[in-house]
Short mmCIF file of C-alpha atoms in Angstrom, two decimals:
data_model
loop_
_atom_site.label_atom_id
_atom_site.label_comp_id
_atom_site.label_asym_id
_atom_site.label_seq_id
_atom_site.Cartn_x
_atom_site.Cartn_y
_atom_site.Cartn_z
CA UNK A 1051 -0.08 -0.08 -0.27
CA UNK A 1052 2.71 2.44 -0.79
CA UNK A 1053 -0.01 5.38 -1.79
CA UNK A 1054 -1.54 5.61 1.52
CA UNK A 1055 0.41 6.92 4.83
CA UNK A 1056 2.59 5.03 7.61
CA UNK A 1057 0.27 4.45 9.85
CA UNK A 1058 -2.58 3.44 7.28
CA UNK A 1059 -0.44 0.52 6.33
CA UNK A 1060 0.13 -0.75 9.72
CA UNK A 1061 -3.74 -0.87 10.31
CA UNK A 1062 -4.22 -2.30 7.40
CA UNK A 1063 -1.60 -5.12 7.82
CA UNK A 1064 -3.07 -5.79 11.36
CA UNK A 1065 -6.89 -5.91 9.57
CA UNK A 1066 -4.52 -8.82 6.82
CA UNK A 1067 -3.51 -10.68 10.38
CA UNK A 1068 -6.46 -10.94 12.04
CA UNK A 1069 -8.63 -12.18 8.90
CA UNK A 1070 -6.08 -14.49 7.65
CA UNK A 1071 -6.61 -15.89 12.06
CA UNK A 1072 -10.28 -16.04 12.00
CA UNK A 1073 -10.13 -17.44 7.82
CA UNK A 1074 -7.46 -20.17 9.39
CA UNK A 1075 -9.83 -21.09 12.09
CA UNK A 1076 -13.28 -21.53 10.55
CA UNK A 1077 -10.23 -24.14 7.46
CA UNK A 1078 -9.38 -25.84 10.49
CA UNK A 1079 -10.37 -29.94 9.63
CA UNK A 1080 -12.92 -30.88 12.93
CA UNK A 1081 -13.86 -35.06 11.84
CA UNK A 1082 -16.47 -34.83 14.21
CA UNK A 1083 -20.09 -34.93 12.49
CA UNK A 1084 -22.33 -32.23 14.10
CA UNK A 1085 -25.11 -33.36 11.61
CA UNK A 1086 -28.88 -34.89 12.47
CA UNK A 1087 -28.53 -38.44 12.52
CA UNK A 1088 -32.26 -39.98 10.88
CA UNK A 1089 -32.83 -41.74 13.57
CA UNK A 1090 -31.39 -39.61 16.54
CA UNK A 1091 -34.38 -37.52 18.41
CA UNK A 1092 -35.43 -33.57 17.17
CA UNK A 1093 -34.22 -32.59 20.44
CA UNK A 1094 -32.66 -33.89 23.36
CA UNK A 1095 -31.08 -32.54 27.00
CA UNK A 1096 -27.52 -33.17 27.48
CA UNK A 1097 -24.03 -31.46 28.21
CA UNK A 1098 -21.24 -29.31 27.10
CA UNK A 1099 -18.07 -28.48 28.71
CA UNK A 1100 -16.47 -25.63 30.55
CA UNK A 1101 -13.24 -24.70 31.89
CA UNK A 1102 -13.90 -22.13 34.58
CA UNK A 1103 -10.92 -18.95 33.27
CA UNK A 1104 -10.21 -15.55 35.48
CA UNK A 1105 -10.99 -13.24 35.44
CA UNK A 1106 -14.36 -12.83 34.65
CA UNK A 1107 -15.84 -16.73 34.96
CA UNK A 1108 -14.88 -17.95 38.19
CA UNK A 1109 -18.00 -17.68 39.52
CA UNK A 1110 -21.07 -20.13 38.59
CA UNK A 1111 -23.55 -17.04 38.67
CA UNK A 1112 -21.42 -15.46 36.18
CA UNK A 1113 -21.13 -18.97 33.90
CA UNK A 1114 -24.81 -19.65 33.82
CA UNK A 1115 -25.46 -16.17 32.60
CA UNK A 1116 -24.07 -17.08 29.44
CA UNK A 1117 -25.68 -20.03 29.25
CA UNK A 1118 -28.96 -19.28 30.15
CA UNK A 1119 -29.47 -21.21 32.90
CA UNK A 1120 -28.97 -21.68 36.58
CA UNK A 1121 -26.42 -21.54 38.43
CA UNK A 1122 -27.83 -24.61 40.61
CA UNK A 1123 -28.37 -26.61 37.17
CA UNK A 1124 -24.73 -26.37 36.42
CA UNK A 1125 -23.75 -27.16 39.90
CA UNK A 1126 -25.62 -30.50 40.20
CA UNK A 1127 -24.49 -32.13 37.51
CA UNK A 1128 -21.00 -30.84 37.84
CA UNK A 1129 -20.84 -32.58 41.58
CA UNK A 1130 -20.85 -29.47 43.18
CA UNK A 1131 -22.57 -27.56 46.30
CA UNK A 1132 -25.15 -25.88 45.31
CA UNK A 1133 -23.83 -22.73 47.75
CA UNK A 1134 -20.32 -23.06 46.18
CA UNK A 1135 -20.16 -20.30 43.51
CA UNK A 1136 -16.62 -19.55 44.00
CA UNK A 1137 -14.64 -21.74 41.33
CA UNK A 1138 -10.96 -22.32 40.60
CA UNK A 1139 -9.22 -21.89 37.85
CA UNK A 1140 -8.91 -24.37 35.08
CA UNK A 1141 -11.47 -26.54 37.15
CA UNK A 1142 -14.06 -28.71 34.39
CA UNK A 1143 -18.05 -27.96 34.24
CA UNK A 1144 -21.09 -29.65 33.35
CA UNK A 1145 -23.49 -27.18 31.43
CA UNK A 1146 -26.80 -28.48 30.66
CA UNK A 1147 -28.20 -27.51 27.35
CA UNK A 1148 -31.08 -28.34 24.61
CA UNK A 1149 -29.76 -29.60 21.87
CA UNK A 1150 -31.78 -29.63 17.80
CA UNK A 1151 -31.60 -30.29 14.90
CA UNK A 1152 -31.48 -26.53 12.37
CA UNK A 1153 -32.06 -27.77 8.79
CA UNK A 1154 -28.94 -30.77 8.69
CA UNK A 1155 -27.35 -28.98 11.91
CA UNK A 1156 -26.91 -30.04 15.50
CA UNK A 1157 -27.01 -27.25 17.58
CA UNK A 1158 -27.85 -25.91 21.35
CA UNK A 1159 -29.05 -22.40 20.33
CA UNK A 1160 -27.70 -19.91 23.21
CA UNK A 1161 -28.80 -16.27 23.57
CA UNK A 1162 -25.86 -13.39 24.32
CA UNK A 1163 -26.19 -10.44 24.94
CA UNK A 1164 -23.43 -8.06 23.17
CA UNK A 1165 -20.67 -6.20 25.48
CA UNK A 1166 -18.32 -3.39 24.62
CA UNK A 1167 -16.04 -4.90 22.12
CA UNK A 1168 -17.72 -8.19 21.49
CA UNK A 1169 -17.33 -9.70 18.20
CA UNK A 1170 -18.69 -13.16 16.82
CA UNK A 1171 -15.02 -14.08 16.76
CA UNK A 1172 -13.95 -13.45 20.13
CA UNK A 1173 -16.80 -14.21 21.87
CA UNK A 1174 -17.03 -18.34 19.92
CA UNK A 1175 -13.63 -18.09 21.03
CA UNK A 1176 -13.14 -16.48 24.54
CA UNK A 1177 -16.30 -16.93 26.09
CA UNK A 1178 -17.63 -19.96 25.14
CA UNK A 1179 -14.43 -21.16 24.96
CA UNK A 1180 -14.54 -22.66 20.82
CA UNK A 1181 -17.99 -24.90 21.81
CA UNK A 1182 -18.72 -22.61 18.60
CA UNK A 1183 -16.87 -20.42 15.82
CA UNK A 1184 -17.51 -17.50 14.29
CA UNK A 1185 -18.51 -18.35 11.40
CA UNK A 1186 -21.02 -21.00 12.84
CA UNK A 1187 -22.49 -17.68 14.04
CA UNK A 1188 -22.85 -15.66 11.26
CA UNK A 1189 -24.96 -17.74 9.46
CA UNK A 1190 -27.40 -18.22 12.29
CA UNK A 1191 -26.90 -14.27 12.10
CA UNK A 1192 -26.17 -13.00 8.41
CA UNK A 1193 -27.88 -9.51 9.06
CA UNK A 1194 -25.47 -8.51 11.65
CA UNK A 1195 -22.27 -7.39 10.71
CA UNK A 1196 -18.99 -9.89 12.64
CA UNK A 1197 -16.78 -7.47 13.87
CA UNK A 1198 -19.24 -4.61 14.35
CA UNK A 1199 -22.40 -5.53 16.81
CA UNK A 1200 -24.43 -2.83 18.18
CA UNK A 1201 -23.55 -3.03 22.32
CA UNK A 1202 -26.95 -5.00 24.59
CA UNK A 1203 -28.63 -6.89 21.48
CA UNK A 1204 -28.88 -10.91 22.44
CA UNK A 1205 -27.64 -12.44 19.70
CA UNK A 1206 -28.22 -16.47 19.66
CA UNK A 1207 -24.88 -18.65 19.81
CA UNK A 1208 -25.15 -22.22 18.19
CA UNK A 1209 -23.01 -24.25 20.69
CA UNK A 1210 -21.81 -27.53 18.90
CA UNK A 1211 -23.62 -30.59 20.26
CA UNK A 1212 -25.46 -33.72 19.55
CA UNK A 1213 -28.34 -36.34 20.55
CA UNK A 1214 -27.67 -40.18 20.76
CA UNK A 1215 -28.50 -42.10 17.51
CA UNK A 1216 -31.47 -45.18 18.65
CA UNK A 1217 -28.05 -47.13 17.57
CA UNK A 1218 -26.29 -45.79 20.23
CA UNK A 1219 -29.47 -45.31 22.51
CA UNK A 1220 -29.30 -49.29 22.40
CA UNK A 1221 -25.78 -49.24 23.55
CA UNK A 1222 -27.46 -47.39 26.44
CA UNK A 1223 -24.74 -44.26 25.73
CA UNK A 1224 -27.32 -41.04 27.17
CA UNK A 1225 -24.97 -38.47 25.91
CA UNK A 1226 -22.87 -36.75 23.54
CA UNK A 1227 -20.84 -33.90 25.86
CA UNK A 1228 -19.31 -31.81 23.92
CA UNK A 1229 -15.71 -30.97 24.87
CA UNK A 1230 -13.28 -29.19 23.48
CA UNK A 1231 -10.01 -30.96 22.52
CA UNK A 1232 -6.72 -29.35 24.28
CA UNK A 1233 -3.21 -30.02 23.44
CA UNK A 1234 -1.71 -32.24 25.48
CA UNK A 1235 -4.82 -34.25 25.97
CA UNK A 1236 -5.00 -37.99 24.48
CA UNK A 1237 -7.54 -40.53 24.06
CA UNK A 1238 -7.18 -42.52 27.62
CA UNK A 1239 -6.82 -39.19 30.01
CA UNK A 1240 -10.43 -38.46 28.35
CA UNK A 1241 -11.93 -41.20 28.90
CA UNK A 1242 -10.34 -41.41 32.16
CA UNK A 1243 -11.62 -38.33 33.30
CA UNK A 1244 -15.25 -39.00 31.89
CA UNK A 1245 -15.57 -42.55 32.34
CA UNK A 1246 -16.04 -43.25 28.55
CA UNK A 1247 -14.44 -45.96 26.08
CA UNK A 1248 -11.48 -45.04 24.15
CA UNK A 1249 -13.33 -47.00 21.34
CA UNK A 1250 -16.35 -45.40 21.16
CA UNK A 1251 -14.36 -41.77 21.84
CA UNK A 1252 -12.62 -43.02 18.24
CA UNK A 1253 -15.45 -43.93 16.98
CA UNK A 1254 -18.07 -40.63 17.20
CA UNK A 1255 -15.14 -38.64 16.58
CA UNK A 1256 -13.41 -40.09 13.52
CA UNK A 1257 -9.78 -39.38 14.85
CA UNK A 1258 -7.99 -42.17 15.14
CA UNK A 1259 -5.92 -42.02 17.86
CA UNK A 1260 -4.11 -39.22 16.66
CA UNK A 1261 -6.61 -36.55 18.52
CA UNK A 1262 -3.43 -33.98 17.68
CA UNK A 1263 -5.52 -32.71 14.50
CA UNK A 1264 -8.79 -31.74 17.00
CA UNK A 1265 -6.71 -29.69 19.57
CA UNK A 1266 -9.07 -26.53 20.58
CA UNK A 1267 -12.26 -28.06 18.92
CA UNK A 1268 -15.57 -29.59 19.95
CA UNK A 1269 -15.52 -33.71 20.30
CA UNK A 1270 -18.32 -35.42 21.06
CA UNK A 1271 -17.47 -37.85 24.45
CA UNK A 1272 -19.81 -40.67 24.55
CA UNK A 1273 -21.52 -41.45 27.52
CA UNK A 1274 -23.41 -44.27 29.36
CA UNK A 1275 -24.34 -42.01 32.49
CA UNK A 1276 -23.55 -38.31 33.65
CA UNK A 1277 -19.70 -38.42 34.37
CA UNK A 1278 -18.21 -37.82 38.46
CA UNK A 1279 -16.10 -34.65 37.96
CA UNK A 1280 -13.49 -34.02 40.42
CA UNK A 1281 -14.31 -30.78 42.24
CA UNK A 1282 -11.09 -28.50 41.00
CA UNK A 1283 -7.93 -30.02 39.10
CA UNK A 1284 -6.12 -30.22 42.32
CA UNK A 1285 -8.63 -32.88 44.11
CA UNK A 1286 -5.62 -35.56 43.87
CA UNK A 1287 -3.03 -33.06 45.82
CA UNK A 1288 -6.05 -32.03 47.88
CA UNK A 1289 -6.86 -36.01 49.09
CA UNK A 1290 -2.73 -36.08 50.08
CA UNK A 1291 -3.84 -33.52 52.41
CA UNK A 1292 -7.29 -34.63 53.72
CA UNK A 1293 -6.60 -37.93 55.08
CA UNK A 1294 -3.89 -36.95 57.26
CA UNK A 1295 -6.54 -34.94 59.05
CA UNK A 1296 -9.22 -37.44 58.86
CA UNK A 1297 -6.84 -39.21 61.13
CA UNK A 1298 -6.28 -36.61 63.50
CA UNK A 1299 -9.93 -35.93 63.56
CA UNK A 1300 -11.30 -39.43 64.39
CA UNK A 1301 -8.14 -39.87 66.63
CA UNK A 1302 -8.65 -36.42 68.73
CA UNK A 1303 -12.45 -38.29 68.43
CA UNK A 1304 -11.59 -41.38 70.21
CA UNK A 1305 -9.29 -39.53 72.96
CA UNK A 1306 -12.15 -37.40 73.79
CA UNK A 1307 -14.97 -40.42 73.92
CA UNK A 1308 -11.77 -42.18 76.22
CA UNK A 1309 -12.21 -39.11 78.51
CA UNK A 1310 -15.60 -38.68 78.94
CA UNK A 1311 -15.70 -42.47 79.58
CA UNK A 1312 -13.17 -42.57 82.07
CA UNK A 1313 -14.73 -39.26 83.83
CA UNK A 1314 -17.86 -40.46 84.05
CA UNK A 1315 -16.79 -43.74 86.06
CA UNK A 1316 -14.93 -41.34 88.36
CA UNK A 1317 -17.76 -39.15 89.41
CA UNK A 1318 -20.01 -42.32 89.46
CA UNK A 1319 -17.12 -44.30 91.80
CA UNK A 1320 -17.24 -40.75 93.90
CA UNK A 1321 -21.07 -40.31 94.49
CA UNK A 1322 -20.97 -44.32 95.72
CA UNK A 1323 -18.00 -43.73 97.86
CA UNK A 1324 -19.78 -40.81 99.65
CA UNK A 1325 -23.42 -42.73 99.63
CA UNK A 1326 -22.06 -45.24 101.59
CA UNK A 1327 -20.27 -43.04 104.16
CA UNK A 1328 -23.27 -41.35 104.97
CA UNK A 1329 -25.03 -45.06 104.89
CA UNK A 1330 -21.90 -46.03 107.55
CA UNK A 1331 -22.49 -42.64 109.60
CA UNK A 1332 -26.66 -43.31 109.83
CA UNK A 1333 -25.86 -46.51 111.43
CA UNK A 1334 -22.62 -45.69 113.51
CA UNK A 1335 -25.39 -43.26 114.76
CA UNK A 1336 -28.44 -45.56 115.68
CA UNK A 1337 -25.20 -47.58 117.21
CA UNK A 1338 -25.42 -44.57 119.16
CA UNK A 1339 -28.45 -44.15 120.38
CA UNK A 1340 -29.62 -48.01 121.33
CA UNK A 1341 -26.23 -48.09 123.37
CA UNK A 1342 -27.25 -45.32 125.51
CA UNK A 1343 -30.96 -45.55 126.06
CA UNK A 1344 -30.54 -47.64 128.53
CA UNK A 1345 -28.64 -45.02 130.99
CA UNK A 1346 -30.75 -42.01 130.49
CA UNK A 1347 -34.11 -40.29 129.88
CA UNK A 1348 -34.06 -38.86 127.34
CA UNK A 1349 -30.66 -38.96 125.14
CA UNK A 1350 -28.72 -36.02 123.97
CA UNK A 1351 -28.38 -35.34 120.66
CA UNK A 1352 -24.37 -34.67 119.41
CA UNK A 1353 -23.38 -34.53 115.25
CA UNK A 1354 -21.52 -37.32 114.37
CA UNK A 1355 -18.49 -36.19 113.61
CA UNK A 1356 -18.03 -34.75 117.14
CA UNK A 1357 -18.86 -38.30 118.30
CA UNK A 1358 -16.25 -39.20 116.20
CA UNK A 1359 -13.81 -36.77 116.76
CA UNK A 1360 -14.62 -37.24 120.61
CA UNK A 1361 -13.90 -40.96 121.26
CA UNK A 1362 -11.12 -41.25 118.32
CA UNK A 1363 -13.13 -42.49 115.84
CA UNK A 1364 -14.92 -45.13 118.23
CA UNK A 1365 -10.79 -46.30 119.16
CA UNK A 1366 -10.71 -49.35 121.76
CA UNK A 1367 -8.90 -47.30 124.62
CA UNK A 1368 -12.03 -45.33 124.78
CA UNK A 1369 -14.61 -48.23 125.29
CA UNK A 1370 -15.99 -49.11 128.70
CA UNK A 1371 -18.58 -51.02 127.48
CA UNK A 1372 -20.68 -53.44 124.96
CA UNK A 1373 -21.49 -50.11 123.76
CA UNK A 1374 -20.56 -47.24 125.94
CA UNK A 1375 -17.29 -44.82 125.40
CA UNK A 1376 -16.33 -42.63 126.45
CA UNK A 1377 -15.46 -39.20 125.07
#
């Protein structure tokens, strides 16, 4: 662009590079077939995976807002406590969506409110983490400019999903979970994470064992039941910390029970000793009264402790009769 000023040439070059990146994304070889099987139901309830990310998507509330669902539904599907709104970075979530056919394409249409600086490409890759792509969004919204979107309008974003076919349902496959393949993933790792068969994953996505070409693209994970996801990426490490804590609490509780048992036995023995002493004192008083009743017409009453002290605990030295003592 020799006829343009220098700053205009730089701007044109940046636009060309950005456009090249977008075209490259649209031409990625996604071998996963998201068309509608002829023998699948017209719609179904299924799930897409989402990775908690900073700064805006580390809470169930914010994530539920862009998926037009409730935080409680995500928490239940993702093995979280309903009140656990705060998430850990890179925590994997299951988001429930309604999947249906639009023409021959299978999508979950999610309404998204456009914010300052949003474009089809930015929202698809950032907010929805490649669960869709800008071309699919543009096909669904042909009257809108992909890069000049009015702020505040609601735009449907089609997220890739699929309903199980009759053959899969017969094999007890209940869900085809949409998962965006990450660099470093392998079939064994992903199958363990979702409790899925490696053979079913390879068959459904046509990548054989080499899923390198699937990096940052949505794939389908066939499962017979909803997986129980780890509560956070560091659950394994937390488990090592939690075991000593549990052991310590158990030992502490056992010790407390033993201490309480010993204390109860001590209190019981002390009470029994007091009762025996009281009974012995009463018996001694009865003996004294019966002994002196033959010598005086009206006995004088003394406290038992005073009598015992005066007679040196009824010592033989003080005894002057069968039941008479000097004091």
